[in-house]
Amino acid sequence: MVDVERLREIAREVISRDDVRQLIGYRQGTYGFRARPAFITSPEEVDQLIFSPACVNNLATYLTLEEKLPVPRGQEPDLRKVAVMVKGCDSRALVQQMEEKAYERERIVVLGIPCTGVVDMDKVEKRFPDVLSRGEITLEGDKFVLSFDGQREEVPKEELLADKCKRCRYPTPLVYDQLLDEAVERFADDDYSDVLELEKRSAEEKWAYWEEKFSRCIRCYSCRNVCPMCYCEDCVLDRLNPQWMRRSVDISENTAYHIARAYHLAGRCIQCGECQRVCPVEIPLMELNRKFYKDVEELYDYEPGTDAEAPPLLATFKVDDREDFIL
Amino acid sequence: MAVKKLNKDKEKEALQELTKFRLIAPAKSDEVVIFKQITDPGEAFLEYGNSTVPPKKVVFPQTETLFRFQRGNPELREKNVEEEGTTVIFGLRPCDARAMSIVDRLFSWDYEDPYYLKRRELTTLVGLACVEPPSINCFCTSLGGSPFGTEGLDMLLADMGDHYLVRALTEKGEKLQETLSAHLEDAPAEEEKKAEEMAARAEGKIARSINTEGIPEKLPTLWEHELWKKVSAACLGCGICTYLCPTCHCFDIQDEVEEMGEGRRARMWDSCMFSEYTLHASGHNPRPTRRERTRNRISHKYSYYPKRFEVIACVGCGRCINLCPVNIDILEILEQVVDAS
């Protein structure tokens, strides 16, 4: 686990650099075990920074989410770098964004966090529902240790670990300027057992399953907005004239939205699981993304977000690509 | 009208009785609790904290057809809300009912909104008191509400263990009590006192609070304050906080054209957190970034609304805190507003 003092020391050096304007990391949340994104612009703010298994957000999203107002006449745009803290899975978002030429590598400073897994905050809050005062989560061996209100509780790692971490192939960031700790060995692999289960169902069963999930969707677009790969400046969903997708909420439009989203992420989703984490009505979006992910790996021997030099999947063609699935 | 009790072994029969109306009750879809129309009493799920999506959607649907039109036909086919019939929302929390009474002021203000008001007229609200605060982020008592609050409700039920204490609060509630009379018994006199004690205990368990005094007047003075940039820095610009808010009521009106020359004019929830909200046809947007949009959300609830309607448009249900993906916390924002200078 990253030592907080070392993390702050490195962050202080980075934010003190003349060519860095902002550092994006984590800080304590407002209640319970929550952590939240921190936006540091001066060395004085560095002491807020933390890293713990509660730091679930994928901060790579913020590199493309920033809204910039037009620069007033006579002023120069601020072209200084943005530094960002990333776990293994989050670093894959950077790799994929750079593969797609979302920005230049030189624009960012990457502080890599070798990660031993983060918690599923829903599981934590279900288990400890009434913790208001700020609590802490650390990992000790194979147990999460939760400290709050002068109490200390130990829970086996397996019970609170986020599902995505149970199949993590890349715990150590794949891209970084500085690594904040010793690299972590791969501790899990993805056998796609969940996808295989879903694939066994008949088309009718699948439709009934997804109809129930999609009918709950309120189209808050949190799944799109949190996704580090959903960064089009002009999103088809926001277009009003012509309107490609209706704002009205019904099973037909909801389904169209989620299918369109899943297809836009085929060969691009890097499995950070943020879309499913944030969904207020608990739609299991990663099941869709993982089906595509598995197909892409099997059909094209391609894993998105693992090689910044490689072209994006949809920009490649190999003469020996399998074609047996084409009707 | 006398206070009654509904034994839990009669709960299903009572709900069955209510299915002769359009009965809306909390129901489970996987682990998510959502208000929906039920026809089978077994679908109702009353052992819940609070619903994820507030029941505002019953009187203010997320998508609502106003009228339909057809090419070559000058007649508009208008929607008649009355066809939806008498509606009972069963088992909503006092904060969500109070939210409706707050939003009523807007929809009956300079223009009387026929759709919303007709639905409100047709709807009877049966509340379920909070014996426990439903979430760690409940702060209803800071806004004039309470776990056993009755504002906006026609009837209040309190879970007493093996039965509910039933109290009609309005004429509509009394009518409903008559409808249910076969399933109700007289409540012993000491029950009310017991309920009062439970109410006080539940209130005492509410852990979070904010002193709202002075906030509505102060907010406009902080227009360019640096706090807005800080509190909105992490915002993703999604609609969770507004769509799940029981008092948020912004809507957009759009025409949807279908095949065969048919179409409809519909209104649908809008969110001030979306980038195209108030986007002008010219391309100019007076709220160009999430800083202005967050400022608008807080100011609308805590300044513009109380200025116009003398009530803060927030009931302290805590949904916007519980479900924000990046832990933006309205109570923290308000504390910063109080401290700002």
XYZ file of C-alpha atoms in Angstrom:
668
model
C 0.000 0.000 0.000
C 1.232 3.464 -0.938
C 2.759 5.374 1.946
C 0.785 8.607 2.335
C 3.786 10.665 3.389
C 5.698 9.590 0.297
C 2.648 10.245 -1.871
C 2.376 13.786 -0.517
C 6.090 14.397 -0.861
C 6.038 13.429 -4.549
C 2.834 15.381 -5.113
C 4.429 18.452 -3.524
C 7.383 18.199 -5.894
C 5.124 17.758 -8.896
C 2.725 20.617 -8.145
C 5.685 22.897 -7.398
C 6.942 22.474 -10.949
C 6.460 25.471 -13.222
C 5.107 23.314 -16.019
C 2.321 21.693 -13.937
C -0.908 23.573 -13.277
C -3.025 20.961 -11.497
C -2.744 17.593 -9.783
C -5.736 15.301 -9.589
C -5.739 12.825 -6.693
C -7.939 11.650 -3.859
C -9.000 13.145 -0.555
C -11.201 12.115 2.324
C -14.947 12.184 1.635
C -17.543 14.047 3.674
C -18.884 11.090 5.622
C -18.269 7.458 6.451
C -15.634 5.674 4.408
C -16.017 7.742 1.277
C -13.071 9.181 -0.598
C -13.427 11.665 -3.449
C -11.457 13.350 -6.189
C -9.110 16.163 -5.130
C -7.935 18.976 -7.399
C -4.648 20.375 -6.143
C -3.234 23.615 -7.522
C -0.704 24.629 -4.857
C 1.807 22.886 -2.557
C -0.233 24.002 0.482
C -3.137 21.764 -0.543
C -1.038 18.622 -0.840
C -1.705 17.488 2.723
C -5.305 16.669 1.782
C -4.144 13.856 -0.464
C -4.766 10.257 0.536
C -4.730 6.851 -1.016
C -6.629 3.883 0.393
C -8.863 1.057 -0.827
C -11.729 3.596 -0.607
C -10.249 5.533 -3.548
C -12.538 3.981 -6.122
C -12.927 6.740 -8.713
C -11.150 6.542 -12.043
C -9.542 9.977 -12.233
C -8.562 9.568 -15.895
C -12.088 10.808 -16.667
C -11.148 14.321 -15.601
C -8.449 14.696 -18.245
C -11.071 14.931 -20.942
C -13.958 16.289 -18.857
C -12.476 19.689 -18.177
C -14.566 22.545 -19.501
C -12.561 25.425 -20.846
C -13.963 28.845 -21.512
C -12.670 30.754 -24.525
C -9.437 32.552 -23.680
C -10.089 36.326 -23.497
C -8.433 38.397 -26.217
C -4.879 39.306 -25.331
C -4.428 36.388 -22.933
C -2.472 33.221 -23.554
C -4.080 29.805 -22.960
C -2.670 27.855 -20.001
C -0.855 24.968 -21.648
C 0.807 23.636 -18.510
C 0.509 19.947 -17.679
C -2.042 18.139 -15.559
C -0.781 15.491 -13.158
C -3.055 12.567 -12.353
C -2.951 9.671 -9.915
C -3.926 6.341 -11.448
C -4.347 2.784 -10.269
C -3.616 -0.091 -12.638
C -7.080 -0.186 -14.208
C -7.265 3.602 -14.410
C -3.928 3.743 -16.222
C -5.460 1.709 -19.006
C -7.883 4.545 -19.617
C -4.900 6.847 -20.161
C -3.351 4.341 -22.549
C -6.571 4.006 -24.526
C -7.155 7.778 -24.597
C -3.615 8.241 -25.931
C -4.035 5.437 -28.462
C -7.009 7.384 -29.732
C -4.990 10.611 -29.742
C -7.295 12.292 -27.249
C -4.241 14.318 -26.157
C -0.475 14.178 -26.281
C 1.478 12.136 -23.750
C 3.494 15.291 -22.959
C 0.376 17.026 -21.692
C 0.111 14.862 -18.597
C 2.207 13.742 -15.661
C 1.233 10.292 -14.461
C 1.669 9.237 -10.857
C 1.183 5.479 -10.840
C -0.269 3.673 -7.856
C 0.396 -0.059 -7.740
C -2.966 -1.286 -6.476
C -3.899 -4.236 -4.329
C -7.624 -3.759 -4.874
C -10.322 -1.298 -3.885
C -13.553 -1.862 -1.979
C -17.076 -1.977 -3.322
C -18.519 0.926 -1.322
C -22.042 -0.533 -1.531
C -20.820 -3.658 0.241
C -19.020 -1.546 2.857
C -22.060 0.611 3.557
C -24.368 -2.369 3.707
C -22.146 -3.891 6.351
C -21.552 -0.665 8.308
C -24.642 1.397 7.527
C -24.565 3.966 10.294
C -21.036 5.290 10.108
C -21.229 9.054 9.685
C -17.948 10.193 11.169
C -15.037 9.821 8.794
C -13.695 6.290 8.854
C -10.633 4.746 7.286
C -10.062 1.561 5.336
C -6.676 -0.088 5.027
C -5.571 -3.443 3.727
C -3.600 -5.641 6.085
C -2.651 -8.971 4.570
C -5.854 -10.545 3.315
C -8.130 -8.384 5.462
C -9.598 -4.932 5.113
C -9.333 -3.062 8.394
C -12.045 -0.471 8.979
C -11.476 2.124 11.676
C -14.324 4.388 12.774
C -15.640 5.961 15.977
C -12.747 4.469 17.948
C -13.628 0.990 16.678
C -11.578 -1.352 14.551
C -13.203 -4.047 12.418
C -11.505 -6.641 10.274
C -13.253 -8.093 7.242
C -11.811 -10.729 4.883
C -10.637 -8.975 1.714
C -12.808 -11.156 -0.506
C -16.021 -9.910 1.132
C -15.618 -6.198 0.415
C -13.412 -6.242 -2.674
C -14.853 -4.706 -5.853
C -15.733 -7.371 -8.422
C -13.440 -5.841 -11.038
C -10.462 -6.338 -8.716
C -11.212 -10.056 -8.461
C -10.250 -10.415 -12.122
C -7.591 -7.714 -12.399
C -4.779 -8.514 -14.799
C -3.032 -5.168 -14.453
C -2.707 -4.054 -10.809
C 0.405 -1.998 -11.578
C -0.112 0.979 -13.892
C 0.888 0.389 -17.517
C 1.959 3.971 -17.992
C 3.536 6.341 -15.492
C 6.200 8.956 -14.976
C 6.699 7.985 -11.384
C 5.560 4.893 -9.532
C 4.539 5.638 -5.958
C 5.350 2.195 -4.596
C 6.812 -1.178 -5.497
C 5.068 -2.834 -8.427
C 2.308 -5.286 -7.440
C 2.356 -8.771 -8.963
C -0.733 -9.870 -10.837
C -2.987 -11.464 -8.200
C -5.947 -12.469 -10.318
C -6.919 -13.366 -13.872
C -10.080 -13.056 -15.866
C -11.722 -16.371 -16.696
C -14.932 -14.679 -17.963
C -17.011 -17.129 -15.923
C -19.724 -14.491 -15.464
C -19.945 -13.841 -19.217
C -20.022 -17.567 -19.962
C -23.032 -17.895 -17.649
C -24.877 -15.140 -19.496
C -24.006 -16.544 -22.895
C -25.773 -19.795 -22.015
C -29.158 -18.083 -21.892
C -31.556 -18.144 -24.816
C -32.238 -14.962 -26.780
C -35.667 -14.708 -25.119
C -34.196 -15.026 -21.652
C -31.576 -12.411 -22.419
C -34.200 -10.031 -23.745
C -36.410 -10.473 -20.674
C -33.397 -9.955 -18.431
C -32.281 -6.738 -20.079
C -35.798 -5.426 -20.476
C -36.179 -5.485 -16.703
C -32.849 -3.721 -16.163
C -33.279 -1.105 -18.884
C -36.831 -0.308 -17.816
C -35.340 1.044 -14.578
C -33.009 3.459 -16.400
C -33.754 7.114 -15.672
C -31.282 8.354 -18.297
C -29.315 10.468 -15.866
C -26.317 9.723 -18.106
C -24.028 9.174 -15.145
C -22.694 6.034 -16.886
C -21.690 8.117 -19.879
C -20.319 11.047 -17.916
C -18.178 8.981 -15.581
C -16.717 6.888 -18.407
C -13.149 7.883 -19.296
C -13.754 6.605 -22.821
C -16.909 8.717 -23.359
C -15.204 11.969 -24.177
C -16.652 13.135 -27.493
C -16.966 16.899 -27.319
C -20.171 16.722 -29.289
C -22.097 13.712 -28.014
C -24.846 12.234 -30.144
C -27.066 12.144 -27.048
C -26.932 15.901 -26.567
C -27.772 16.767 -30.144
C -31.142 18.434 -30.355
C -31.211 19.300 -34.034
C -31.253 16.781 -35.542
C -32.139 14.707 -32.520
C -30.543 11.290 -32.883
C -31.799 9.923 -29.629
C -34.889 11.055 -27.819
C -34.827 12.434 -24.355
C -38.078 10.624 -23.588
C -37.706 7.683 -21.252
C -39.259 4.406 -22.243
C -38.045 0.877 -22.737
C -37.419 1.383 -26.447
C -35.313 4.556 -26.099
C -33.545 3.248 -22.997
C -32.583 0.058 -24.795
C -31.385 1.979 -27.833
C -29.264 4.155 -25.571
C -27.579 1.286 -23.763
C -26.967 -0.731 -26.917
C -25.493 2.319 -28.653
C -23.274 2.966 -25.645
C -22.071 -0.619 -25.440
C -21.196 -0.622 -29.152
C -19.316 2.649 -28.852
C -17.215 0.984 -26.178
C -16.528 -2.260 -28.015
C -12.769 -2.643 -28.263
C -12.368 0.513 -26.148
C -13.778 -0.317 -22.683
C -10.892 -0.763 -20.280
C -12.954 -2.423 -17.520
C -12.643 0.160 -14.777
C -16.274 -0.591 -13.923
C -17.163 3.026 -13.205
C -20.408 2.951 -15.242
C -21.830 0.192 -13.126
C -20.528 1.652 -9.881
C -22.295 4.976 -10.371
C -25.620 3.725 -11.736
C -28.254 4.789 -9.192
C -30.656 2.059 -10.307
C -28.035 -0.670 -10.410
C -28.080 -1.666 -14.054
C -25.292 -4.265 -14.509
C -23.667 -2.419 -17.397
C -20.371 -4.255 -17.066
C -22.077 -7.445 -18.165
C -22.631 -5.861 -21.569
C -19.164 -4.345 -21.705
C -17.544 -7.606 -20.656
C -19.307 -9.603 -23.337
C -17.832 -7.250 -25.933
C -14.479 -7.313 -24.173
C -14.376 -11.099 -24.280
C -15.410 -11.171 -27.948
C -12.718 -8.666 -28.859
C -10.067 -10.642 -27.035
C -11.124 -13.936 -28.603
C -11.730 -12.666 -32.129
C -8.884 -10.206 -32.474
C -6.465 -11.102 -29.716
C -6.773 -7.513 -28.539
C -7.032 -5.963 -25.094
C -7.917 -2.268 -25.102
C -5.765 0.099 -23.095
C -2.702 -2.081 -22.783
C -0.354 -0.680 -25.427
C -0.114 3.052 -26.055
C 1.871 2.465 -29.264
C -0.713 0.123 -30.778
C -3.455 1.559 -32.979
C -7.067 1.371 -31.716
C -8.815 -1.873 -32.630
C -11.189 -0.258 -35.097
C -8.230 1.294 -36.913
C -6.588 -2.064 -37.565
C -6.959 -4.716 -40.213
C -5.202 -8.031 -40.339
C -5.536 -10.393 -43.266
C -5.736 -13.341 -40.915
C -8.573 -11.876 -38.806
C -11.214 -14.487 -38.209
C -14.277 -14.004 -40.357
C -16.326 -17.029 -39.418
C -18.805 -14.942 -37.430
C -19.705 -12.753 -40.416
C -23.037 -13.799 -41.798
C -61.730 11.090 12.779
C -60.632 8.425 15.234
C -57.210 6.890 15.054
C -57.335 3.340 13.742
C -55.024 0.412 13.447
C -54.309 -1.937 10.591
C -53.056 -5.332 11.676
C -50.229 -6.565 9.468
C -52.088 -9.793 8.723
C -54.752 -7.597 7.098
C -52.225 -5.537 5.131
C -52.608 -7.566 1.931
C -56.412 -7.411 2.077
C -56.273 -3.662 2.577
C -53.929 -3.254 -0.391
C -56.207 -5.511 -2.441
C -59.062 -3.163 -1.604
C -56.984 -0.250 -2.876
C -56.260 -1.892 -6.231
C -59.673 -0.690 -7.335
C -57.850 2.620 -7.693
C -54.556 3.117 -9.518
C -52.386 1.886 -6.666
C -48.760 3.003 -6.558
C -46.501 1.432 -3.944
C -42.807 0.822 -3.369
C -41.681 -2.390 -5.063
C -38.378 -4.134 -5.484
C -36.661 -4.551 -8.822
C -33.527 -6.523 -7.969
C -32.237 -4.580 -4.949
C -33.608 -1.246 -6.137
C -36.821 0.094 -4.589
C -38.982 2.050 -7.002
C -42.576 3.281 -6.798
C -44.734 1.615 -9.395
C -48.297 0.666 -10.124
C -49.156 -2.642 -8.515
C -52.109 -4.888 -9.102
C -50.998 -7.698 -6.818
C -50.576 -6.723 -3.134
C -47.644 -9.138 -2.890
C -45.594 -6.787 -5.041
C -45.602 -4.016 -2.444
C -42.407 -3.808 -0.439
C -42.889 -1.740 2.693
C -39.810 -2.784 4.676
C -37.717 -0.222 2.879
C -35.602 2.783 3.771
C -36.486 5.118 0.978
C -37.010 4.618 -2.733
C -34.141 5.374 -5.086
C -36.349 7.355 -7.463
C -38.783 9.596 -5.581
C -42.521 9.156 -6.147
C -42.661 12.632 -7.742
C -42.755 10.779 -11.053
C -46.336 9.730 -10.300
C -47.626 13.308 -10.412
C -44.837 14.631 -12.651
C -43.927 11.773 -15.017
C -40.419 11.679 -16.426
C -41.919 11.633 -19.902
C -45.446 12.833 -20.529
C -47.369 13.160 -23.788
C -49.209 16.471 -23.914
C -50.946 15.857 -27.215
C -50.554 13.946 -30.458
C -50.724 15.237 -34.006
C -51.029 13.810 -37.485
C -50.051 15.101 -40.906
C -52.988 16.518 -42.833
C -55.208 16.486 -39.777
C -55.649 19.807 -37.988
C -57.204 18.148 -34.929
C -54.927 17.742 -31.935
C -55.590 14.748 -29.814
C -55.102 16.047 -26.318
C -54.291 13.877 -23.418
C -56.836 13.627 -20.669
C -55.201 13.123 -17.296
C -58.523 12.131 -15.743
C -58.415 8.878 -17.667
C -55.604 7.795 -15.388
C -58.222 7.714 -12.658
C -58.086 8.018 -8.915
C -54.620 7.232 -7.659
C -53.346 6.184 -4.258
C -49.643 6.433 -3.492
C -49.193 4.033 -0.621
C -46.242 4.027 1.726
C -44.278 7.095 0.661
C -41.985 8.802 3.149
C -43.044 12.090 4.789
C -40.176 13.978 3.089
C -41.387 12.957 -0.360
C -44.942 14.052 0.425
C -43.706 17.365 1.781
C -41.715 17.794 -1.429
C -44.951 17.588 -3.419
C -46.563 20.291 -1.324
C -43.510 22.477 -2.014
C -43.610 21.860 -5.764
C -47.393 22.521 -5.812
C -46.611 26.216 -5.334
C -44.640 26.364 -8.554
C -47.144 24.492 -10.667
C -50.019 26.664 -9.444
C -48.133 29.957 -9.574
C -48.241 32.284 -12.627
C -49.718 29.594 -14.807
C -51.834 26.771 -13.470
C -50.354 23.602 -14.875
C -53.379 21.494 -15.796
C -51.553 18.172 -16.017
C -49.770 18.351 -12.700
C -52.655 19.881 -10.782
C -55.213 17.427 -12.119
C -53.006 14.535 -11.053
C -52.502 16.044 -7.626
C -56.262 16.414 -7.281
C -56.791 12.780 -8.228
C -54.054 11.474 -5.945
C -54.294 10.486 -2.291
C -51.015 10.246 -0.403
C -50.665 7.581 2.259
C -47.421 8.149 4.134
C -45.286 5.712 6.062
C -43.577 7.349 9.041
C -39.843 6.821 9.473
C -39.279 4.854 12.653
C -35.596 4.913 11.720
C -34.056 7.612 9.531
C -33.843 5.832 6.155
C -30.262 6.912 5.480
C -27.219 8.297 7.193
C -27.607 11.485 5.166
C -31.196 12.288 6.170
C -31.548 15.883 7.346
C -35.291 16.568 7.066
C -35.453 18.231 10.498
C -33.215 21.053 9.243
C -35.820 21.972 6.632
C -38.959 21.874 8.771
C -39.795 18.237 8.134
C -39.743 15.297 10.504
C -39.783 11.481 10.394
C -43.467 11.482 11.385
C -44.244 14.685 9.445
C -47.704 15.063 7.937
C -47.347 18.000 5.533
C -48.721 17.072 2.132
C -50.070 13.736 3.333
C -53.693 12.630 3.408
C -53.066 9.739 5.743
C -50.129 8.636 7.863
C -49.237 5.085 8.806
C -46.768 4.307 11.560
C -45.257 0.853 11.850
C -45.877 -0.291 15.437
C -44.499 -3.797 14.994
C -47.424 -6.138 14.394
C -49.705 -3.388 13.134
C -49.785 0.095 11.635
C -51.299 3.056 13.423
C -53.540 4.788 10.869
C -54.398 8.464 11.032
C -56.464 10.301 8.415
C -55.250 13.865 7.968
C -57.470 15.368 5.284
C -60.855 14.870 3.710
C -59.246 12.639 1.083
C -57.655 10.631 3.871
C -60.981 10.236 5.651
C -62.577 8.992 2.469
C -59.822 6.453 2.090
C -60.230 5.415 5.702
C -63.894 4.713 4.984
C -62.892 2.639 1.972
C -60.611 0.621 4.214
C -62.967 0.493 7.201
C -63.588 -3.263 6.926
C -59.877 -3.881 7.516
C -59.311 -1.370 10.313
C -59.825 -1.615 14.050
C -60.018 1.060 16.714
C -56.625 1.886 18.127
C -56.194 1.883 21.919
C -55.779 5.383 23.345
C -52.199 4.829 24.547
C -51.060 4.067 20.985
C -50.864 7.721 20.025
C -48.580 8.469 22.898
C -46.386 5.561 21.910
C -46.223 6.904 18.366
C -45.218 10.323 19.675
C -42.357 8.731 21.588
C -41.291 6.841 18.484
C -41.368 10.071 16.502
C -39.148 11.829 19.036
C -36.749 8.885 19.056
C -36.545 8.821 15.255
C -35.933 12.558 15.181
C -33.146 12.173 17.715
C -31.431 9.654 15.470
C -31.053 12.083 12.591
C -27.342 12.705 12.539
C -26.832 15.434 9.974
C -28.116 18.998 10.023
C -27.651 22.509 8.698
C -28.823 25.822 10.088
C -30.492 27.374 7.053
C -30.994 30.788 8.619
C -29.626 33.530 6.398
C -28.629 31.194 3.545
C -31.327 32.375 1.071
C -30.269 36.006 1.527
C -26.564 35.260 1.476
C -26.376 33.134 -1.659
C -26.826 35.984 -4.193
C -23.938 37.849 -2.555
C -21.569 34.951 -3.314
C -22.118 34.995 -7.080
C -18.458 35.108 -8.083
C -17.092 33.472 -4.929
C -14.287 30.952 -5.381
C -16.233 28.301 -3.450
C -18.287 27.439 -6.553
C -15.212 26.403 -8.466
C -14.053 24.246 -5.554
C -17.332 22.480 -4.870
C -17.991 21.773 -8.537
C -14.471 20.656 -9.513
C -15.298 16.963 -9.214
C -18.795 17.237 -10.739
C -19.353 14.909 -13.687
C -22.346 16.853 -14.956
C -24.688 13.881 -14.717
C -28.318 14.199 -13.694
C -28.362 11.999 -10.585
C -28.707 14.806 -8.023
C -31.557 16.500 -9.866
C -33.416 13.494 -11.248
C -33.464 11.803 -7.852
C -34.416 15.017 -6.034
C -38.067 15.028 -4.962
C -38.362 18.810 -5.396
C -36.481 19.291 -8.690
C -39.101 20.038 -11.294
C -37.399 21.367 -14.436
C -38.800 20.068 -17.664
C -38.218 20.476 -21.363
C -40.837 20.245 -24.091
C -39.943 18.473 -27.304
C -41.768 17.326 -30.405
C -41.178 13.736 -31.348
C -42.089 12.851 -34.884
C -42.808 9.257 -35.662
C -43.288 7.405 -38.886
C -46.510 7.641 -40.872
C -46.810 11.386 -40.256
C -47.644 10.922 -36.603
C -46.036 12.653 -33.709
C -46.409 13.921 -30.226
C -45.507 16.878 -28.115
C -44.084 15.611 -24.870
C -42.553 17.111 -21.822
C -39.741 15.416 -19.992
C -37.544 15.949 -16.979
C -34.615 18.223 -17.609
C -31.589 18.786 -15.420
C -29.692 21.999 -14.790
C -26.574 19.844 -14.524
C -26.682 18.973 -18.248
C -24.541 20.964 -20.643
C -27.374 21.678 -23.081
C -29.660 23.012 -20.357
C -30.335 26.685 -21.205
C -28.156 26.374 -24.305
C -29.387 29.173 -26.548
C -30.106 28.731 -30.249
C -27.234 31.139 -30.892
C -24.813 28.657 -29.314
C -24.360 30.865 -26.259
C -24.887 29.245 -22.874
C -25.268 31.515 -19.842
C -24.131 28.592 -17.654
C -21.131 27.434 -19.659
C -19.430 25.185 -17.074
C -20.285 22.975 -14.136
C -19.309 25.833 -11.835
C -22.299 27.905 -12.950
C -24.537 24.867 -13.111
C -23.728 23.812 -9.545
C -24.267 27.378 -8.386
C -27.635 27.336 -10.112
C -28.690 24.076 -8.477
C -27.918 25.300 -4.977
C -29.207 28.829 -5.572
C -32.453 27.611 -7.071
C -33.216 25.413 -4.085
C -31.929 27.659 -1.336
C -32.414 31.189 -2.677
C -34.644 31.738 -5.715
C -37.358 29.348 -4.600
C -37.632 30.639 -1.014
C -37.586 34.201 -2.338
C -40.590 33.471 -4.539
C -42.486 30.894 -2.491
C -41.217 31.366 1.048
C -40.023 27.817 1.367
C -36.671 26.179 0.631
C -36.970 23.683 -2.215
C -35.167 20.892 -0.384
C -36.621 18.413 2.080
C -33.386 16.834 3.309
C -34.025 13.347 1.923
C -30.272 12.905 1.337
C -30.589 11.199 -2.060
C -28.298 13.700 -3.815
C -25.600 12.958 -1.232
C -26.064 9.192 -1.075
C -25.930 8.669 -4.810
C -23.498 11.284 -6.097
C -20.706 9.294 -7.798
C -18.055 11.747 -6.608
C -19.308 12.580 -3.111
C -20.502 16.121 -3.783
C -22.375 16.817 -0.566
C -25.004 19.545 -0.432
C -24.552 19.929 3.332
C -20.854 20.593 2.873
C -21.639 23.144 0.162
C -24.132 24.887 2.450
C -21.618 24.925 5.288
C -19.167 26.613 2.952
C -21.850 29.118 1.998
C -22.424 29.900 5.678
C -18.680 30.312 6.303
C -17.914 32.258 3.131
C -16.995 35.904 3.253
